[in-house]
Amino acid sequence: MNKRAAALCGAAAVVAGMLSAVPHAASAEPAAPAGLSWKKCGTKTYPTLQCSSLKVPLDHSRPQGRQITLALSRVPHTAATSQGPLLVNPGGPGGSGLNLAGFVASGLPKKVAAQYDVIGFDPRGVGKSSPALDCSPGHFDPVRPPSIPDSAEAEYANLDRARGFAEACGKKYADVLPYIDTLSAARDMDRIRRALGAPKINYFGYSYGTYLGAVYAKLHPDRVRRMALDSIVDPTGVWYRDNLDQDLAFNARHEAFLAWMARHDATYRLGTDPEKIGARWERMRQEVTRKPAGGKVGAGELEDTFLPGGYYNGYWPQLAEAFTAYTKKGETKPLVKAYQELGAVDAAGDNGYSVYAAVQCRDAHWPRDWNTWREDNWAVHRKAPFSTWNNAWYNAPCAFWPTRSLSRPDVSNDKLPPVLLFQATDDAATPYEGGATLHRSLKRSSFVVEDGGGNHGITLSGSDCLDGYLSRYLESGKVPRGEGPADAVCARQPDPEPQQTKKAATRGIALHGLLGSRP
């Protein structure tokens, strides 16, 4: 057992308090709907994809009431014997899962993928599902007010944006918002299971998809065959505390990026002291606050551009080049290009953010007194200035959300077969303690740790060690069992080289293009 991983496991926060339980669904199984009709919808990257759709109740307590549509995708099994459906989810909330089916099927060993119908789906409100939310098109169009509210003017401008977004959602989707939440999405998953004619599902979720899976498992533990969860949400912090915890972790990842640049001073020529490079980054933020780079990249857009580097270090070379070009030569084009490729929000992003806000604001309690937000975020900002206020404004519509919040469920579970959990120790989007907490909460779960890894979404991205555990589990149901808090430890993936090209990071970039951005 790696001592560092063991120490971190032991230091993980204990599950706090008793949370309200998710009620178990009635044991009687309603009649299954007519079988799904699949049609070819393959892409150049995923040529074997098939697509279908499914009607589900908007309100699951009124199954005969208004119906909405879920978009589904499938890569069908090719082996003589099938292990059933493997539902996959990329997180968000608000991430589209249609192409994830192709990604997972192509990333697993052929003999394993061949045994499953890999099923992707756009959760309610997302993408090709209907209705698809878009509360305020262009909400993230540049240039936004600066994130750090060091003046009353900046704070009020951001508050007005947040309040305006919440009000736009309430006016546009008043009849839908009360049903855009994780519990409803989990119940949709059971409707998918029924439509597939499967007594149980297999499930593989990333990021927010880990929470969705845990909630489904609480509702229907007897309908879970296998479940793998990668980069795990802390279910005890949903969602206000989890976002504050993210700020500290993203600041640490930003510091890791600066240290990486310092180690590669021969390439970037910004010095060998990470703190001094960080000071130059702060000066860049101040400069683009006064004069947005290329008329498009102000402080908020700059933070959005560098935030993906906290999710995946494969972006570091591009970010370092843009940072260097701006700092040493005053060139703005590389920075604008990086923003357009990594930080800009398109129509799909508007949809994803609308669902993100709708789900998180509805799922659990958020402070409605802005003074609480102000006090908490300034306290965290003093420790973690990189993205704290950017994240606060991203979530601030929840202070004004037009629907009441539900109670956060207790997802602890002693009725499941072994669940396989994956977590990097230095993950920023879903910090390590969340994985350790869920491991303790799911009896018989197995915890695989990437020691020192900082990427978010760590399986199917190049680690033979991690992928080996995933493949063995999906093929046979076997999980590692260790003596320490972690059942298995894998070595971290190496950091990129400065000359790394997008082609060299293709698999990781493909995955992070599919994952919902937060969390």
Coordinates of C-alpha atoms in Angstrom, one line a residue:
M1 CA 0.0 0.0 0.0
N2 CA 1.5 3.4 -1.0
K3 CA 2.0 5.4 2.2
R4 CA 0.9 8.7 0.7
A5 CA -2.3 7.2 -0.7
A6 CA -3.0 5.5 2.7
A7 CA -2.5 8.7 4.6
L8 CA -4.8 10.6 2.3
C9 CA -7.4 7.8 2.6
G10 CA -7.2 8.0 6.4
A11 CA -7.6 11.8 6.4
A12 CA -10.7 11.8 4.3
A13 CA -13.7 13.4 5.9
V14 CA -16.2 11.2 7.5
V15 CA -19.8 11.1 6.4
A16 CA -21.4 14.0 8.2
G17 CA -24.8 13.6 9.8
M18 CA -27.9 11.7 8.9
L19 CA -29.4 12.7 5.6
S20 CA -32.9 12.1 4.4
A21 CA -33.2 8.7 2.8
V22 CA -34.3 8.2 -0.8
P23 CA -37.5 6.2 -0.7
H24 CA -37.3 2.8 -2.4
A25 CA -39.6 2.3 -5.4
A26 CA -42.5 -0.1 -5.1
S27 CA -41.4 -3.6 -5.7
A28 CA -44.1 -4.3 -8.2
E29 CA -42.7 -3.8 -11.8
P30 CA -45.1 -2.0 -14.2
A31 CA -45.6 -3.4 -17.6
A32 CA -42.7 -2.7 -19.9
P33 CA -43.2 -0.3 -22.7
A34 CA -42.9 -1.4 -26.3
G35 CA -39.4 -2.2 -27.4
L36 CA -37.1 0.6 -28.6
S37 CA -36.7 1.2 -32.3
W38 CA -33.0 1.7 -33.2
K39 CA -31.6 3.4 -36.3
K40 CA -28.1 4.0 -37.6
C41 CA -26.6 7.3 -36.5
G42 CA -22.9 6.6 -36.7
T43 CA -20.3 9.3 -36.9
K44 CA -16.8 9.2 -38.4
T45 CA -15.4 8.6 -35.0
Y46 CA -18.0 6.2 -33.8
P47 CA -19.4 4.5 -36.9
T48 CA -21.4 1.8 -35.1
L49 CA -23.6 4.1 -33.0
Q50 CA -27.4 3.6 -33.2
C51 CA -30.0 6.0 -31.9
S52 CA -33.5 5.8 -30.4
S53 CA -35.8 7.8 -28.2
L54 CA -38.0 7.0 -25.2
K55 CA -41.0 8.8 -23.7
V56 CA -40.9 9.2 -19.9
P57 CA -43.2 11.0 -17.4
L58 CA -42.2 14.6 -16.7
D59 CA -43.5 13.9 -13.1
H60 CA -42.8 10.3 -12.1
S61 CA -45.5 10.5 -9.4
R62 CA -48.0 11.0 -12.3
P63 CA -46.9 8.3 -14.8
Q64 CA -49.8 8.9 -17.1
G65 CA -49.3 12.7 -17.1
R66 CA -47.2 14.8 -19.4
Q67 CA -44.5 12.9 -21.2
I68 CA -41.1 14.1 -22.3
T69 CA -38.5 12.5 -24.6
L70 CA -35.1 11.1 -23.8
A71 CA -32.6 10.7 -26.7
L72 CA -30.7 7.4 -26.5
S73 CA -27.7 5.9 -28.3
R74 CA -26.3 2.4 -28.4
V75 CA -23.3 0.4 -29.5
P76 CA -24.8 -3.1 -29.7
H77 CA -23.0 -6.2 -28.3
T78 CA -21.4 -8.5 -30.9
A79 CA -20.5 -11.4 -28.7
A80 CA -22.6 -14.6 -28.8
T81 CA -23.5 -14.0 -25.1
S82 CA -24.5 -10.6 -23.8
Q83 CA -23.9 -9.3 -20.3
G84 CA -26.8 -6.8 -20.8
P85 CA -26.9 -3.0 -21.1
L86 CA -24.1 -0.8 -19.8
L87 CA -25.5 2.7 -19.3
V88 CA -22.9 5.4 -19.4
N89 CA -23.1 9.1 -18.2
P90 CA -20.4 11.8 -18.7
G91 CA -21.4 14.1 -15.8
G92 CA -22.2 17.8 -15.7
P93 CA -25.0 17.8 -14.8
G94 CA -25.9 18.8 -18.3
G95 CA -23.5 16.6 -20.2
S96 CA -24.7 14.8 -23.3
G97 CA -24.1 11.1 -23.2
L98 CA -24.9 10.1 -26.7
N99 CA -21.3 10.0 -28.0
L100 CA -20.0 8.6 -24.7
A101 CA -21.4 5.3 -25.7
G102 CA -19.1 5.2 -28.7
F103 CA -16.1 6.4 -26.6
V104 CA -16.6 3.8 -23.9
A105 CA -17.2 1.0 -26.4
S106 CA -14.0 1.9 -28.4
G107 CA -11.9 2.4 -25.2
L108 CA -12.6 -1.0 -23.6
P109 CA -10.8 -4.1 -24.8
K110 CA -12.8 -5.5 -27.8
K111 CA -13.6 -8.8 -26.0
V112 CA -15.1 -6.8 -23.1
A113 CA -17.0 -4.2 -25.2
A114 CA -18.4 -7.0 -27.3
Q115 CA -20.3 -8.4 -24.3
Y116 CA -22.3 -5.3 -23.7
D117 CA -24.9 -3.1 -25.3
V118 CA -23.3 0.2 -24.4
I119 CA -26.1 2.7 -23.9
G120 CA -25.7 6.5 -23.9
F121 CA -28.4 8.9 -23.2
D122 CA -29.1 12.6 -22.9
P123 CA -30.7 13.2 -19.5
R124 CA -33.9 15.1 -19.3
G125 CA -33.4 18.7 -20.5
V126 CA -30.1 17.9 -22.3
G127 CA -29.1 18.0 -25.9
K128 CA -31.4 16.0 -28.2
S129 CA -33.8 15.1 -25.4
S130 CA -37.0 17.2 -25.4
P131 CA -37.6 19.7 -24.1
A132 CA -34.0 20.9 -24.1
L133 CA -33.4 23.8 -21.8
D134 CA -31.8 27.1 -22.9
C135 CA -32.7 29.6 -20.3
S136 CA -30.7 32.6 -21.5
P137 CA -28.9 32.2 -24.9
G138 CA -25.5 34.0 -24.9
H139 CA -25.3 34.2 -21.1
F140 CA -21.5 33.7 -21.3
D141 CA -20.9 35.9 -24.3
P142 CA -17.8 38.1 -23.8
V143 CA -16.9 40.3 -22.2
R144 CA -18.5 39.6 -18.8
P145 CA -18.0 41.7 -15.7
P146 CA -14.8 40.8 -13.8
S147 CA -15.2 37.8 -11.5
I148 CA -13.5 39.2 -8.4
P149 CA -16.0 41.6 -6.8
D150 CA -13.4 44.1 -5.5
S151 CA -15.9 46.9 -6.1
A152 CA -19.6 47.3 -5.5
E153 CA -20.1 47.9 -9.2
A154 CA -18.5 44.5 -10.1
E155 CA -20.5 42.7 -7.4
Y156 CA -23.8 44.2 -8.5
A157 CA -23.1 43.5 -12.1
N158 CA -22.5 39.9 -11.4
L159 CA -25.5 39.6 -9.1
D160 CA -27.7 41.1 -11.8
R161 CA -26.5 38.5 -14.3
A162 CA -27.1 35.7 -11.9
R163 CA -30.6 36.9 -10.9
G164 CA -31.5 37.6 -14.5
F165 CA -30.5 34.0 -15.5
A166 CA -32.6 32.5 -12.7
E167 CA -35.6 34.7 -13.6
A168 CA -35.3 33.8 -17.3
C169 CA -35.3 30.1 -16.5
G170 CA -38.4 30.6 -14.3
K171 CA -40.3 32.5 -17.0
K172 CA -39.3 30.1 -19.8
Y173 CA -39.6 26.8 -18.1
A174 CA -41.9 27.2 -15.1
D175 CA -43.7 24.0 -15.8
V176 CA -40.5 22.0 -16.3
L177 CA -38.0 23.2 -13.6
P178 CA -39.6 21.4 -10.7
Y179 CA -38.7 18.1 -12.4
I180 CA -35.2 18.8 -13.5
D181 CA -33.2 17.1 -10.8
T182 CA -31.1 14.0 -10.0
L183 CA -33.9 11.9 -8.5
S184 CA -36.0 12.4 -11.6
A185 CA -33.0 11.6 -13.9
A186 CA -32.4 8.4 -11.9
R187 CA -36.0 7.4 -12.3
D188 CA -35.6 8.0 -16.0
M189 CA -32.7 5.5 -16.0
D190 CA -35.0 2.9 -14.6
R191 CA -37.5 3.6 -17.5
I192 CA -34.6 3.1 -19.9
R193 CA -33.9 -0.3 -18.2
R194 CA -37.5 -1.3 -18.6
A195 CA -37.5 -0.3 -22.3
L196 CA -34.4 -2.4 -22.9
G197 CA -36.2 -5.3 -21.3
A198 CA -33.4 -5.8 -18.8
P199 CA -34.0 -7.0 -15.2
K200 CA -30.8 -5.2 -14.1
I201 CA -28.4 -2.6 -15.5
N202 CA -24.7 -2.2 -15.5
Y203 CA -23.6 1.4 -15.1
F204 CA -20.4 3.4 -15.7
G205 CA -20.4 7.1 -14.7
Y206 CA -17.9 9.9 -14.6
S207 CA -18.0 13.0 -12.3
Y208 CA -21.6 14.0 -11.7
G209 CA -22.5 10.7 -13.2
T210 CA -21.1 9.1 -10.1
Y211 CA -23.7 10.8 -8.0
L212 CA -26.5 10.0 -10.5
G213 CA -25.4 6.3 -10.3
A214 CA -25.3 6.4 -6.5
V215 CA -28.8 7.8 -6.3
Y216 CA -30.1 5.2 -8.8
A217 CA -28.5 2.5 -6.7
K218 CA -30.3 3.8 -3.6
L219 CA -33.6 3.7 -5.4
H220 CA -33.1 0.3 -6.9
P221 CA -30.3 -1.7 -5.3
D222 CA -31.8 -4.9 -6.6
R223 CA -31.6 -3.7 -10.2
V224 CA -27.8 -3.0 -10.2
R225 CA -25.7 -5.7 -11.6
R226 CA -22.3 -3.9 -11.9
M227 CA -21.4 -0.3 -11.3
A228 CA -18.1 1.6 -12.0
L229 CA -17.8 5.2 -10.9
D230 CA -14.9 7.5 -11.9
S231 CA -14.0 10.8 -10.3
I232 CA -16.4 10.8 -7.5
V233 CA -18.7 13.5 -6.2
D234 CA -18.8 13.9 -2.4
P235 CA -22.5 13.0 -1.7
T236 CA -22.4 14.7 1.7
G237 CA -21.5 18.1 0.2
V238 CA -24.1 18.4 -2.6
W239 CA -23.9 21.0 -3.8
Y240 CA -22.9 24.3 -2.0
R241 CA -20.1 22.8 0.1
D242 CA -18.8 20.7 -2.8
N243 CA -18.3 23.8 -4.9
L244 CA -16.4 25.6 -2.2
D245 CA -14.2 22.5 -1.8
Q246 CA -13.5 22.6 -5.6
D247 CA -12.1 26.1 -5.3
L248 CA -9.3 25.0 -3.1
A249 CA -8.5 22.0 -5.3
F250 CA -8.5 24.0 -8.5
N251 CA -6.2 26.5 -7.0
A252 CA -3.8 23.6 -6.2
R253 CA -4.0 22.4 -9.8
H254 CA -3.3 25.9 -11.1
E255 CA -0.2 25.9 -8.8
A256 CA 0.8 22.6 -10.3
F257 CA 0.5 24.1 -13.8
L258 CA 2.8 27.0 -12.7
A259 CA 5.3 24.6 -11.2
W260 CA 5.3 22.6 -14.5
M261 CA 6.0 25.8 -16.4
A262 CA 8.9 26.6 -14.0
R263 CA 10.4 23.1 -14.6
H264 CA 10.2 23.8 -18.3
D265 CA 11.8 27.3 -18.2
A266 CA 14.0 26.3 -21.2
T267 CA 10.9 26.4 -23.3
Y268 CA 8.8 29.1 -21.7
R269 CA 11.4 31.5 -20.3
L270 CA 9.2 32.8 -17.5
G271 CA 11.7 31.8 -14.8
T272 CA 12.1 28.8 -12.4
D273 CA 10.1 30.2 -9.5
P274 CA 6.4 29.1 -9.6
E275 CA 5.4 32.0 -7.3
K276 CA 6.9 34.6 -9.7
I277 CA 5.2 32.9 -12.7
G278 CA 2.0 33.0 -10.7
A279 CA 2.5 36.7 -10.1
R280 CA 2.8 37.3 -13.8
W281 CA -0.4 35.3 -14.4
E282 CA -2.1 37.6 -11.9
R283 CA -0.8 40.6 -13.8
M284 CA -2.2 39.2 -17.0
R285 CA -5.6 38.8 -15.3
Q286 CA -5.4 42.5 -14.2
E287 CA -4.4 43.6 -17.6
V288 CA -7.2 41.8 -19.5
T289 CA -9.6 43.2 -16.9
R290 CA -8.7 46.7 -18.0
K291 CA -8.3 45.8 -21.7
P292 CA -9.7 42.5 -22.8
A293 CA -7.3 40.6 -25.1
G294 CA -8.5 40.8 -28.7
G295 CA -11.7 42.5 -27.4
K296 CA -12.9 39.0 -26.2
V297 CA -10.8 37.8 -23.3
G298 CA -11.5 39.7 -20.1
A299 CA -10.8 38.3 -16.6
G300 CA -13.8 35.9 -16.6
E301 CA -13.0 34.6 -20.0
L302 CA -9.3 34.2 -19.0
E303 CA -10.3 32.1 -16.0
D304 CA -12.7 30.0 -18.1
T305 CA -9.7 29.4 -20.5
F306 CA -7.3 28.2 -17.9
L307 CA -9.9 26.2 -15.8
P308 CA -9.8 23.2 -18.2
G309 CA -6.1 22.9 -17.3
G310 CA -7.3 21.9 -13.8
Y311 CA -9.4 19.1 -15.3
Y312 CA -6.8 17.7 -17.7
N313 CA -3.1 18.5 -17.9
G314 CA -3.0 17.6 -21.6
Y315 CA -4.1 21.3 -22.1
W316 CA -1.1 22.7 -20.3
P317 CA 1.2 23.1 -23.3
Q318 CA -1.4 25.1 -25.2
L319 CA -2.2 27.3 -22.2
A320 CA 1.5 27.8 -21.4
E321 CA 2.2 28.9 -25.0
A322 CA -0.7 31.4 -24.9
F323 CA 0.4 32.7 -21.5
T324 CA 3.9 33.1 -22.6
A325 CA 3.0 34.8 -25.9
Y326 CA 0.9 37.4 -24.1
T327 CA 3.3 38.0 -21.2
K328 CA 6.6 38.2 -23.1
K329 CA 5.5 39.5 -26.5
G330 CA 2.1 41.1 -25.9
E331 CA 0.5 38.8 -28.5
T332 CA -3.2 38.2 -28.0
K333 CA -4.0 35.8 -30.8
P334 CA -2.8 32.7 -29.0
L335 CA -4.8 33.7 -25.9
V336 CA -8.0 34.3 -28.0
K337 CA -7.5 31.0 -29.8
A338 CA -7.1 29.2 -26.5
Y339 CA -10.3 30.9 -25.2
Q340 CA -12.2 29.9 -28.3
E341 CA -11.1 26.3 -28.1
L342 CA -11.2 25.7 -24.3
G343 CA -13.3 28.4 -22.6
A344 CA -16.0 29.8 -25.0
V345 CA -19.6 28.6 -24.5
D346 CA -21.6 27.7 -27.7
A347 CA -25.3 26.8 -28.0
A348 CA -24.6 23.3 -26.6
G349 CA -22.8 24.9 -23.7
D350 CA -25.8 27.2 -23.1
N351 CA -28.0 24.1 -22.9
G352 CA -25.6 22.3 -20.6
Y353 CA -25.3 25.2 -18.2
S354 CA -29.1 25.6 -18.1
V355 CA -29.4 22.0 -17.0
Y356 CA -26.5 22.3 -14.7
A357 CA -28.1 25.2 -12.9
A358 CA -31.6 23.6 -12.9
V359 CA -30.3 20.3 -11.4
Q360 CA -28.0 21.7 -8.8
C361 CA -30.3 24.5 -7.6
R362 CA -33.2 22.0 -7.3
D363 CA -31.3 19.0 -5.8
A364 CA -30.3 20.4 -2.4
H365 CA -30.3 23.5 -0.2
W366 CA -28.5 26.7 -1.2
P367 CA -28.2 29.8 0.9
R368 CA -30.7 32.4 -0.2
D369 CA -29.0 35.2 1.8
W370 CA -26.3 36.6 -0.4
N371 CA -24.3 37.7 2.7
T372 CA -23.6 34.0 3.3
W373 CA -22.2 33.6 -0.2
R374 CA -20.1 36.8 0.1
E375 CA -18.6 35.8 3.4
D376 CA -17.9 32.2 2.4
N377 CA -16.4 33.0 -1.0
W378 CA -14.2 35.8 0.3
A379 CA -12.9 33.4 3.0
V380 CA -12.0 30.8 0.4
H381 CA -10.7 33.4 -2.1
R382 CA -8.1 34.5 0.4
K383 CA -6.7 30.9 0.3
A384 CA -7.5 30.1 -3.3
P385 CA -7.7 33.1 -5.6
F386 CA -7.5 31.3 -8.9
S387 CA -11.1 30.6 -9.6
T388 CA -13.2 31.0 -6.4
W389 CA -15.3 33.9 -7.5
N390 CA -15.6 32.6 -11.1
N391 CA -17.1 29.4 -9.6
A392 CA -19.3 31.5 -7.2
W393 CA -20.9 33.4 -10.1
Y394 CA -21.3 30.2 -12.1
N395 CA -23.5 28.8 -9.2
A396 CA -25.0 32.1 -8.0
P397 CA -28.3 31.7 -9.9
C398 CA -29.1 29.1 -7.1
A399 CA -29.4 32.0 -4.6
F400 CA -32.4 33.2 -6.7
W401 CA -33.7 30.0 -8.2
P402 CA -37.5 30.0 -8.8
T403 CA -38.2 26.5 -7.4
R404 CA -37.7 25.3 -3.9
S405 CA -34.9 22.9 -3.2
L406 CA -35.3 19.2 -2.4
S407 CA -33.6 17.4 0.5
R408 CA -30.3 15.9 -0.2
P409 CA -30.5 12.1 -0.1
D410 CA -28.4 9.7 1.9
V411 CA -26.9 7.4 -0.7
S412 CA -25.2 5.0 1.7
N413 CA -26.0 1.4 0.7
D414 CA -25.4 -2.1 2.0
K415 CA -27.5 -3.9 -0.5
L416 CA -25.4 -3.6 -3.6
P417 CA -23.0 -6.0 -5.3
P418 CA -19.4 -4.8 -5.3
V419 CA -19.1 -1.3 -6.8
L420 CA -15.8 -0.3 -8.3
L421 CA -14.6 3.3 -7.5
F422 CA -11.8 5.2 -9.2
Q423 CA -10.3 8.4 -7.9
A424 CA -7.1 10.5 -8.4
T425 CA -5.7 12.0 -5.3
D426 CA -5.2 15.5 -6.7
D427 CA -8.5 15.7 -8.8
A428 CA -9.8 19.3 -8.6
A429 CA -13.3 18.9 -9.9
T430 CA -14.2 16.1 -7.5
P431 CA -11.6 16.2 -4.7
Y432 CA -10.3 13.0 -3.3
E433 CA -12.3 13.1 -0.1
G434 CA -15.5 12.5 -2.1
G435 CA -14.2 9.2 -3.3
A436 CA -13.1 8.1 0.1
T437 CA -16.5 9.1 1.6
L438 CA -18.5 7.2 -1.0
H439 CA -16.2 4.2 -0.5
R440 CA -17.1 4.1 3.2
S441 CA -20.8 4.6 2.3
L442 CA -21.1 1.7 -0.2
K443 CA -20.6 -1.5 1.6
R444 CA -18.4 -4.0 -0.4
S445 CA -17.2 -1.2 -2.7
S446 CA -13.6 -1.4 -4.0
F447 CA -11.5 1.8 -4.2
V448 CA -8.8 2.2 -6.8
V449 CA -6.6 5.3 -6.3
E450 CA -4.3 7.0 -8.8
D451 CA -1.7 8.3 -6.4
G452 CA -0.6 11.8 -7.3
G453 CA -2.8 12.0 -10.4
G454 CA -4.6 15.3 -11.0
N455 CA -6.7 14.7 -14.0
H456 CA -10.5 14.4 -13.8
G457 CA -11.9 11.2 -15.5
I458 CA -9.0 8.8 -15.2
T459 CA -10.1 5.6 -16.9
L460 CA -10.0 4.9 -20.6
S461 CA -7.4 7.7 -20.9
G462 CA -4.1 5.8 -21.2
S463 CA -3.4 4.1 -17.9
D464 CA -3.0 0.4 -18.3
C465 CA -3.3 -0.1 -14.5
L466 CA -6.6 1.7 -14.1
D467 CA -8.0 0.3 -17.3
G468 CA -7.0 -3.2 -16.3
Y469 CA -9.1 -3.0 -13.1
L470 CA -12.1 -1.6 -15.1
S471 CA -11.9 -4.2 -17.8
R472 CA -11.5 -7.1 -15.4
Y473 CA -14.5 -5.9 -13.4
L474 CA -16.8 -5.5 -16.4
E475 CA -15.7 -8.8 -17.8
S476 CA -15.9 -10.9 -14.6
G477 CA -17.3 -8.8 -11.8
K478 CA -14.0 -9.2 -9.8
V479 CA -12.7 -6.2 -7.8
P480 CA -9.4 -5.8 -6.1
R481 CA -9.3 -6.2 -2.3
G482 CA -6.6 -4.6 -0.3
E483 CA -5.7 -4.2 3.4
G484 CA -5.6 -0.4 3.5
P485 CA -8.2 2.3 2.9
A486 CA -7.5 2.0 -0.8
D487 CA -7.9 -1.5 -2.3
A488 CA -5.5 -0.8 -5.2
V489 CA -3.1 2.0 -6.1
C490 CA -2.0 3.0 -9.6
A491 CA 0.9 5.2 -10.5
R492 CA 0.1 8.6 -11.8
Q493 CA 0.1 9.3 -15.5
P494 CA 3.1 11.5 -16.5
D495 CA 2.7 15.2 -17.1
P496 CA 2.9 16.3 -20.7
E497 CA 6.0 17.5 -22.4
P498 CA 6.0 21.1 -23.6
Q499 CA 6.0 20.0 -27.2
Q500 CA 3.1 17.7 -26.8
T501 CA 0.6 18.0 -29.6
K502 CA -3.1 17.7 -29.6
K503 CA -2.6 14.4 -31.6
A504 CA -0.5 13.0 -28.8
A505 CA -3.2 13.8 -26.2
T506 CA -6.1 12.7 -28.5
R507 CA -7.7 10.1 -26.1
G508 CA -7.6 12.4 -23.1
I509 CA -8.9 15.4 -25.0
A510 CA -11.7 13.3 -26.5
L511 CA -12.8 12.2 -23.0
H512 CA -12.6 15.7 -21.6
G513 CA -14.6 17.0 -24.5
L514 CA -17.4 14.6 -23.6
L515 CA -17.3 15.2 -19.8
G516 CA -19.7 17.7 -18.4
S517 CA -17.5 20.7 -17.3
R518 CA -18.6 21.0 -13.6
P519 CA -18.2 18.9 -11.6

